[in-house]
Coordinates of C-alpha atoms in Angstrom, one line a residue:
D13 CA 43.1 16.0 1.1
L14 CA 44.4 13.5 3.7
K15 CA 47.7 13.2 2.0
S16 CA 48.1 17.1 1.8
E17 CA 47.2 17.2 5.5
M18 CA 49.7 14.6 6.4
N19 CA 52.4 16.3 4.2
K20 CA 51.6 19.6 6.1
T21 CA 52.1 17.8 9.4
R22 CA 55.4 16.3 8.3
K23 CA 56.6 19.8 7.3
L24 CA 56.0 21.1 10.9
P25 CA 59.5 22.2 12.3
L26 CA 60.9 20.0 15.0
K27 CA 62.5 21.4 18.2
K28 CA 65.8 19.8 17.1
D29 CA 65.8 21.7 13.9
T30 CA 68.1 24.7 14.8
R31 CA 67.6 26.3 11.5
A32 CA 64.0 27.1 12.2
S33 CA 63.3 30.5 13.8
D34 CA 61.5 30.8 17.1
S35 CA 58.6 32.5 15.5
S36 CA 58.2 29.7 12.9
Q37 CA 58.2 27.2 15.8
E38 CA 55.5 29.1 17.7
D39 CA 53.4 29.3 14.5
A40 CA 53.7 25.6 13.9
I41 CA 52.8 24.8 17.6
D42 CA 49.8 27.2 17.4
Q43 CA 48.7 25.6 14.1
W44 CA 49.0 22.1 15.6
A45 CA 47.0 23.3 18.6
R46 CA 44.2 24.6 16.5
R47 CA 44.0 21.4 14.6
R48 CA 43.8 19.4 17.9
K49 CA 41.0 21.7 19.1
Q50 CA 39.1 21.3 15.8
F51 CA 39.4 17.5 16.1
K52 CA 38.2 17.6 19.7
D53 CA 35.2 19.8 18.8
S54 CA 34.2 17.5 16.0
K55 CA 34.4 14.6 18.4
K56 CA 32.0 16.4 20.7
C57 CA 29.6 17.0 18.0
S58 CA 29.5 13.2 17.5
S59 CA 29.6 12.3 21.2
T60 CA 27.7 9.1 20.5
G61 CA 31.1 7.5 19.6
G62 CA 31.7 4.0 18.3
S63 CA 28.4 2.6 19.5
S64 CA 26.5 4.8 16.9
I65 CA 27.5 2.5 14.1
N66 CA 25.8 -0.4 15.8
S67 CA 22.8 1.5 17.0
T68 CA 22.2 2.8 13.5
I69 CA 23.3 0.0 11.2
T70 CA 22.4 -3.1 13.0
E71 CA 18.8 -3.9 13.6
G72 CA 18.3 -1.6 16.6
S73 CA 15.1 -3.0 18.0
I74 CA 16.3 -6.3 19.3
N75 CA 15.8 -5.7 23.0
S76 CA 12.3 -6.3 24.5
E77 CA 10.7 -4.1 27.1
D78 CA 9.7 -7.4 28.7
A79 CA 12.8 -8.9 30.4
R80 CA 11.6 -12.4 30.0
S81 CA 11.5 -12.2 26.3
V82 CA 15.1 -11.1 25.8
D83 CA 17.1 -13.9 24.2
P84 CA 20.6 -14.0 25.6
G85 CA 21.9 -15.4 22.4
L86 CA 20.4 -12.7 20.2
Y87 CA 23.6 -10.7 19.8
A88 CA 25.7 -13.9 19.2
E89 CA 23.3 -14.8 16.4
N90 CA 24.1 -11.6 14.5
E91 CA 26.8 -13.0 12.3
D92 CA 27.0 -9.9 10.2
R93 CA 28.3 -7.9 13.2
G94 CA 27.8 -4.2 12.7
F95 CA 26.6 -4.5 9.0
Y96 CA 23.2 -3.5 7.9
T97 CA 22.3 -6.3 5.5
E98 CA 18.5 -6.5 5.5
N99 CA 18.0 -5.6 1.8
F100 CA 20.8 -7.9 0.7
H101 CA 19.3 -10.8 2.6
S102 CA 15.7 -10.1 1.3
A103 CA 16.6 -11.1 -2.3
S104 CA 19.3 -13.1 -4.2
W105 CA 22.2 -11.1 -5.7
V106 CA 25.0 -12.0 -8.0
F107 CA 28.2 -10.2 -8.7
R108 CA 29.0 -9.1 -12.2
G109 CA 31.8 -6.8 -11.5
D110 CA 32.6 -4.4 -14.2
D111 CA 31.1 -6.6 -16.9
V112 CA 27.9 -4.5 -17.4
S113 CA 27.6 -4.6 -21.1
P114 CA 24.0 -5.7 -22.2
D115 CA 25.6 -7.7 -25.0
N116 CA 27.1 -10.2 -22.5
S117 CA 25.4 -12.2 -19.9
P118 CA 26.5 -11.5 -16.3
R119 CA 29.8 -13.0 -15.3
C120 CA 28.0 -15.2 -12.8
L121 CA 26.5 -17.2 -15.6
S122 CA 29.1 -16.5 -18.4
K123 CA 30.5 -19.2 -20.6
R124 CA 33.9 -17.5 -20.6
P125 CA 36.7 -19.3 -18.7
R126 CA 36.7 -18.7 -15.0
P127 CA 39.3 -19.1 -12.3
V128 CA 39.2 -22.0 -9.9
A129 CA 36.4 -21.7 -7.4
I130 CA 37.4 -20.1 -4.1
R131 CA 35.3 -22.4 -2.0
E132 CA 34.3 -26.0 -2.3
R133 CA 31.7 -28.0 -0.3
T134 CA 29.9 -31.4 -0.3
V135 CA 26.2 -31.5 -1.0
K136 CA 24.2 -34.7 -0.5
I137 CA 20.7 -34.9 -2.0
A138 CA 18.2 -37.6 -1.1
K139 CA 16.4 -38.9 -4.2
G140 CA 12.8 -37.8 -4.5
T141 CA 9.9 -39.0 -6.6
G142 CA 8.8 -38.1 -10.1
N143 CA 10.6 -37.5 -13.5
Y144 CA 13.0 -35.0 -11.8
P145 CA 13.8 -36.6 -8.4
W146 CA 16.5 -34.3 -7.4
G147 CA 15.0 -30.9 -8.5
F148 CA 17.7 -29.0 -10.2
R149 CA 18.9 -28.1 -13.7
I150 CA 22.4 -27.9 -15.1
Q151 CA 23.8 -26.0 -18.0
F152 CA 25.7 -27.2 -21.1
S153 CA 29.0 -25.6 -20.3
K154 CA 32.5 -26.3 -18.9
P155 CA 32.6 -26.3 -16.0
I156 CA 29.0 -27.6 -15.5
L157 CA 26.9 -24.9 -13.9
V158 CA 23.7 -25.2 -11.8
T159 CA 21.1 -22.8 -13.4
E160 CA 17.9 -23.6 -11.6
V161 CA 16.9 -25.1 -8.2
D162 CA 13.2 -26.1 -7.7
T163 CA 11.4 -24.6 -4.7
N164 CA 10.9 -27.0 -1.8
S165 CA 12.9 -29.7 -3.7
A166 CA 15.4 -32.0 -2.2
A167 CA 18.2 -30.0 -3.9
E168 CA 17.0 -26.8 -2.2
E169 CA 16.8 -28.6 1.2
A170 CA 20.3 -29.9 0.7
G171 CA 21.5 -26.3 0.1
L172 CA 22.3 -26.5 -3.6
Q173 CA 22.5 -23.0 -5.1
V174 CA 22.0 -21.5 -8.5
G175 CA 25.5 -20.7 -9.8
D176 CA 27.2 -23.7 -8.1
I177 CA 29.9 -25.4 -10.2
L178 CA 29.8 -29.2 -10.4
I179 CA 33.3 -30.6 -9.5
A180 CA 32.5 -34.2 -8.8
V181 CA 29.4 -36.5 -8.9
N182 CA 29.3 -39.6 -6.8
G183 CA 33.2 -39.5 -6.4
T184 CA 33.8 -38.9 -10.2
D185 CA 35.5 -35.7 -11.4
V186 CA 33.1 -33.9 -13.9
T187 CA 35.1 -30.8 -14.5
S188 CA 36.0 -31.8 -18.0
M189 CA 33.0 -34.1 -18.6
P190 CA 30.0 -33.3 -20.9
H191 CA 26.9 -32.4 -18.9
S192 CA 25.0 -35.4 -20.4
E193 CA 27.6 -37.9 -18.9
A194 CA 27.4 -36.1 -15.5
A195 CA 23.6 -36.4 -15.6
N196 CA 23.9 -40.2 -16.3
L197 CA 26.3 -40.6 -13.4
A198 CA 23.7 -39.1 -11.1
R199 CA 20.8 -41.2 -12.6
K200 CA 22.7 -44.5 -12.4
G201 CA 24.0 -43.8 -9.0
P202 CA 22.6 -44.5 -5.5
D203 CA 19.5 -42.8 -4.0
I204 CA 21.8 -40.4 -2.2
L205 CA 23.4 -38.1 -4.7
T206 CA 26.7 -36.9 -3.5
M207 CA 28.3 -33.9 -5.3
I208 CA 31.3 -31.7 -4.6
V209 CA 30.4 -28.2 -5.8
G210 CA 32.4 -25.0 -5.9
S211 CA 31.4 -21.3 -5.7
D212 CA 33.1 -18.0 -6.3
I213 CA 31.8 -14.5 -5.5
S214 CA 30.3 -14.2 -8.9
R215 CA 28.4 -17.4 -9.0
Y216 CA 27.1 -17.8 -5.5
P217 CA 23.7 -16.1 -4.9
N218 CA 22.7 -15.6 -1.3
T219 CA 19.7 -17.5 0.1
P220 CA 16.9 -15.0 0.8
R221 CA 15.8 -14.9 4.3
P222 CA 12.1 -14.8 5.3
T223 CA 10.3 -11.7 6.0
C224 CA 6.7 -10.9 6.9
R225 CA 4.9 -7.9 8.3
G226 CA 1.3 -7.3 9.2
Y227 CA -1.4 -7.1 11.9
L228 CA -2.3 -10.3 13.9
H229 CA -4.5 -10.9 16.9
K230 CA -2.4 -12.3 19.8
R231 CA -4.0 -14.2 22.6
T232 CA -2.9 -12.7 26.0
Q233 CA -2.0 -15.1 28.8
S234 CA -2.2 -12.6 31.7
A235 CA -4.0 -13.8 34.8
I236 CA -5.8 -10.5 34.9
L237 CA -6.6 -9.7 31.3
K238 CA -7.5 -12.5 28.9
G239 CA -8.6 -12.3 25.3
W240 CA -7.2 -11.3 21.9
R241 CA -5.3 -8.1 21.2
K242 CA -4.4 -6.6 17.8
R243 CA -0.7 -6.1 17.4
W244 CA 1.8 -5.3 14.6
F245 CA 4.1 -8.2 13.9
V246 CA 7.4 -8.1 12.0
L247 CA 9.3 -11.3 11.1
K248 CA 12.9 -10.2 10.4
H249 CA 15.4 -11.7 8.0
N250 CA 17.4 -13.0 11.0
G251 CA 14.5 -15.3 12.0
Y252 CA 13.3 -13.2 15.0
L253 CA 9.7 -12.3 15.4
H254 CA 9.1 -8.8 16.8
Y255 CA 5.8 -7.3 17.7
Y256 CA 4.7 -3.7 18.5
K257 CA 1.4 -2.2 19.7
H258 CA 0.9 -0.2 16.5
K259 CA 2.5 -0.2 13.0
K260 CA 3.9 3.3 13.5
D261 CA 6.0 2.0 16.4
E262 CA 8.2 -0.1 14.2
G263 CA 11.6 1.6 13.9
K264 CA 10.7 4.2 16.5
C265 CA 10.0 2.1 19.7
R266 CA 11.5 -1.0 21.1
P267 CA 9.4 -4.1 20.3
L268 CA 7.1 -5.4 23.1
E269 CA 8.6 -8.8 22.6
V270 CA 11.2 -10.6 20.5
T271 CA 11.0 -14.3 19.8
K272 CA 13.6 -16.6 18.1
L273 CA 11.8 -18.9 15.6
E274 CA 14.5 -21.3 14.6
G275 CA 13.7 -24.7 15.9
A276 CA 10.2 -23.7 17.0
E277 CA 7.0 -25.7 16.4
I278 CA 4.3 -23.9 14.4
G279 CA 1.0 -25.1 12.9
V280 CA -2.7 -24.5 12.6
D281 CA -4.7 -24.8 15.9
T282 CA -8.4 -25.8 16.2
S283 CA -8.5 -26.2 20.0
L284 CA -9.8 -22.7 20.7
G285 CA -12.8 -23.0 18.3
K286 CA -11.8 -19.9 16.4
P287 CA -11.0 -19.8 12.6
F288 CA -7.5 -18.8 11.2
V289 CA -5.8 -19.5 14.5
F290 CA -2.2 -20.8 14.5
K291 CA 0.3 -21.4 17.2
C292 CA 4.0 -21.1 17.8
I293 CA 6.1 -22.9 20.4
P294 CA 9.6 -21.5 20.5
Q295 CA 12.4 -23.9 21.2
A296 CA 13.8 -21.8 24.1
A297 CA 10.6 -20.8 25.8
N298 CA 8.0 -22.5 28.1
R299 CA 5.0 -20.9 26.6
I300 CA 2.7 -21.1 23.6
F301 CA 1.9 -18.2 21.4
Y302 CA -1.6 -18.2 19.7
F303 CA -2.1 -15.9 16.7
C304 CA -5.3 -15.2 14.7
A305 CA -5.3 -13.9 11.1
T306 CA -8.0 -12.2 9.3
S307 CA -8.3 -14.8 6.6
N308 CA -7.1 -18.2 5.5
Q309 CA -4.8 -16.6 2.9
E310 CA -3.2 -14.4 5.5
M311 CA -2.7 -17.3 7.8
K312 CA -1.0 -19.3 5.1
R313 CA 1.3 -16.3 4.3
W314 CA 2.5 -16.2 7.9
L315 CA 2.9 -20.0 8.3
E316 CA 4.9 -20.2 5.1
A317 CA 7.2 -17.3 6.2
M318 CA 7.6 -18.6 9.7
D319 CA 8.3 -22.2 8.5
K320 CA 11.3 -20.8 6.6
A321 CA 12.5 -19.1 9.7
V322 CA 12.0 -22.3 11.7
H323 CA 14.2 -24.3 9.3
P324 CA 16.7 -21.8 8.0
V325 CA 19.4 -22.7 5.4
H326 CA 22.7 -21.7 7.1
Q327 CA 24.7 -20.7 4.1
N328 CA 26.5 -17.5 3.6
H329 CA 27.0 -15.7 0.3
V330 CA 30.8 -15.7 -0.4
W331 CA 30.6 -11.9 -0.2
V332 CA 29.6 -12.1 3.4
D333 CA 32.7 -14.0 4.2
V334 CA 34.7 -11.5 2.1
T335 CA 33.3 -8.4 3.9
L336 CA 33.7 -9.9 7.4
H337 CA 37.3 -10.6 6.6
N338 CA 37.9 -7.1 5.3
T339 CA 36.5 -5.7 8.6
T340 CA 39.6 -7.1 10.3
L341 CA 41.9 -5.2 8.1
P342 CA 43.1 -1.5 8.4
P343 CA 41.3 0.8 6.1
L344 CA 44.1 1.2 3.6
A345 CA 44.7 -2.5 3.5
I346 CA 41.5 -3.2 1.5
K347 CA 42.7 -3.6 -2.0
N348 CA 41.5 -1.4 -4.9
P349 CA 38.8 0.7 -3.1
E350 CA 36.5 2.6 -5.4
C351 CA 36.4 5.6 -3.0
L352 CA 37.8 6.5 0.4
G353 CA 37.6 9.4 2.7
L354 CA 35.7 11.1 5.5
L355 CA 31.9 10.9 5.5
H356 CA 29.3 12.1 8.1
Q357 CA 26.3 9.8 8.7
L358 CA 23.0 11.1 10.0
D359 CA 21.9 9.4 13.2
R360 CA 18.2 10.4 13.1
S361 CA 17.5 9.1 16.7
K362 CA 19.9 11.7 18.0
D363 CA 19.7 14.3 15.2
A364 CA 23.4 14.2 15.0
W365 CA 26.0 13.7 12.2
I366 CA 28.5 11.0 13.1
Q367 CA 31.9 11.2 11.4
H368 CA 33.6 8.1 10.0
Y369 CA 36.5 7.2 7.8
C370 CA 34.9 5.2 4.9
I371 CA 36.0 2.7 2.4
L372 CA 33.9 1.7 -0.6
K373 CA 34.6 -1.6 -2.2
D374 CA 32.3 -3.7 -4.5
G375 CA 28.9 -2.6 -3.1
C376 CA 30.0 -2.4 0.5
L377 CA 30.6 0.8 2.5
Y378 CA 32.9 0.2 5.4
F379 CA 32.9 2.5 8.4
Y380 CA 36.0 3.1 10.6
A381 CA 36.4 5.4 13.6
T382 CA 39.6 7.0 12.1
L383 CA 42.1 6.3 9.4
R384 CA 44.2 4.2 11.7
S385 CA 41.3 2.3 13.4
T386 CA 41.0 -1.4 13.2
P387 CA 38.7 -3.3 13.0
A388 CA 35.9 -1.6 11.1
Q389 CA 32.9 -0.5 13.2
G390 CA 30.4 -1.8 10.6
G391 CA 29.1 -1.0 7.2
L392 CA 26.3 -1.0 4.6
Y393 CA 25.5 -3.6 2.0
L394 CA 24.3 -1.3 -0.8
Q395 CA 22.9 -3.9 -3.2
G396 CA 19.7 -2.4 -4.7
Y397 CA 20.0 1.0 -3.2
I398 CA 19.4 4.2 -5.2
V399 CA 21.9 7.0 -4.8
S400 CA 20.9 10.7 -5.2
E401 CA 21.8 14.1 -4.0
Q402 CA 19.3 15.9 -1.8
S403 CA 19.0 18.8 0.5
L404 CA 18.3 18.1 4.2
G405 CA 17.8 20.7 6.8
S406 CA 20.6 23.3 6.7
R407 CA 22.7 21.2 4.4
R408 CA 22.0 21.8 0.7
S409 CA 24.0 18.7 -0.5
V410 CA 23.4 15.4 1.1
I411 CA 23.9 11.9 -0.3
E412 CA 20.7 9.9 0.1
L413 CA 20.8 6.1 -0.1
K414 CA 17.3 4.9 -0.7
P415 CA 16.3 1.2 -0.5
P416 CA 14.0 -0.5 -3.1
S417 CA 11.4 -1.1 -0.4
E418 CA 10.0 1.1 2.3
E419 CA 10.5 -1.7 4.9
F420 CA 14.3 -1.1 4.8
K421 CA 16.2 1.9 6.1
T422 CA 17.1 5.0 4.2
F423 CA 20.7 6.4 5.0
Y424 CA 22.0 10.0 4.7
L425 CA 25.6 10.7 4.3
C426 CA 27.5 14.0 3.8
A427 CA 31.1 14.6 2.7
E428 CA 33.2 17.7 3.4
N429 CA 31.9 19.7 0.5
V430 CA 29.7 19.6 -2.6
N431 CA 32.4 18.4 -4.9
E432 CA 33.3 15.6 -2.5
N433 CA 29.6 14.6 -2.4
K434 CA 29.5 14.4 -6.2
R435 CA 32.7 12.2 -6.2
W436 CA 31.1 9.9 -3.7
I437 CA 27.8 9.7 -5.5
T438 CA 29.5 8.7 -8.7
A439 CA 31.5 6.0 -7.0
L440 CA 28.5 4.7 -5.1
K441 CA 26.4 4.3 -8.2
A442 CA 29.2 2.5 -10.1
S443 CA 29.8 0.2 -7.1
I444 CA 26.1 -0.7 -6.8
N445 CA 25.9 -1.3 -10.4
K446 CA 28.3 -4.2 -10.0
W447 CA 25.5 -6.4 -8.5
L448 CA 22.5 -7.8 -10.3
P449 CA 19.3 -9.3 -8.9
L450 CA 19.5 -13.1 -9.4
H451 CA 16.1 -13.2 -11.1
Q452 CA 17.2 -10.7 -13.7
A453 CA 20.5 -12.6 -14.2
I454 CA 18.7 -15.8 -14.7
Q455 CA 16.2 -14.3 -17.0
D456 CA 18.9 -12.7 -19.2
F457 CA 20.7 -16.1 -19.3
M458 CA 17.6 -18.2 -20.0
N459 CA 16.7 -16.0 -22.9
R460 CA 19.7 -17.3 -24.8
P461 CA 19.4 -20.6 -26.7
L462 CA 21.5 -22.9 -24.6
E463 CA 21.0 -26.7 -24.1
E464 CA 20.3 -27.7 -20.5
T465 CA 19.6 -30.8 -18.5
R466 CA 16.9 -31.2 -16.0
M467 CA 17.8 -33.5 -13.0

């Protein structure tokens, strides 16, 4: 459709073309004026402009009504820019591309030859205690592949990931070495195991970020009113703790306060003489937060989630780097897109449909203001989403992108007509199907009889 429109524009008679009649020139000018008017009208209907992509796709409730609680570095911490990535960061995902045959294992854990890793890094693991002091498992394959990393192990703390390729162990190249020899190198080496590992997009699962939601009683510190108040708390995947007056306010109202947990001190508190109380002392605040849970189990749940937010593992999935690079490119410079064209996105806060030029590539939907806009305004990570056709209001054909959990956002998109919607739905389903939850990939792989070594 875009090509035909552009061809029509090229065919418009120019003033220098003396062969064109006056009437044809006037018709062309009128046609061009009508198109300009239609474009302006469509822009008026989506008067929210470029900011809409950020207000809709990024986590919108990051400003506090209480000025003292606003963290000036909050926006700088949003490394994903205008991307909505909550569901992606809530679990681990691996890329399997077009290799979706059930007879084969996912490409992320395949024994077939693979290209050279696109990123290498050094991992240093301090030797722990017990029979498996480093806390990870490698696979019998070439190259040697990490297939399991123990929770709370030295390997996990060092940032080793399932899917990492072993390139060197304690300075010795192991790319063509049997896995048993590599294991002996590690065992006979110093107490600090130094490995060079590589990752490609297929073998590098992302590190899930902590999340927790629920009611807690918060101790007020006002000079006028003192005591405990029940509030709805939400620990986001970016490590920020939000709280609201009621559960129903989440997503509809701004949080009463936003607190960054990275670097904070947390722990059980017994000074107040009340059970199930724990405290949080943020790194960038001169105050102490006291929380009270309803049970010991509930308190432990919050402490575990908050501890992960206090000590985050700062490692991006390779796909995050790829998508952030793609945002700097013009729309048509993204190679081999699975679908492209105009889509309208529903902004439910303003009850308006915002038009974008969209590019779909490997489970990511990029949003541009126009075909010629650079960079991208933002996008959606679609891993785990379910695509279906729904009716919404006066529109009988709308694309619904539904997340696997109610805590994440549902998105509604609409193309120019029903046939275009169907084309997008087919492409979206195929694109999402290129990704597999890590636990499922590991389970499929572990069901096969392969020799492994525990480290």
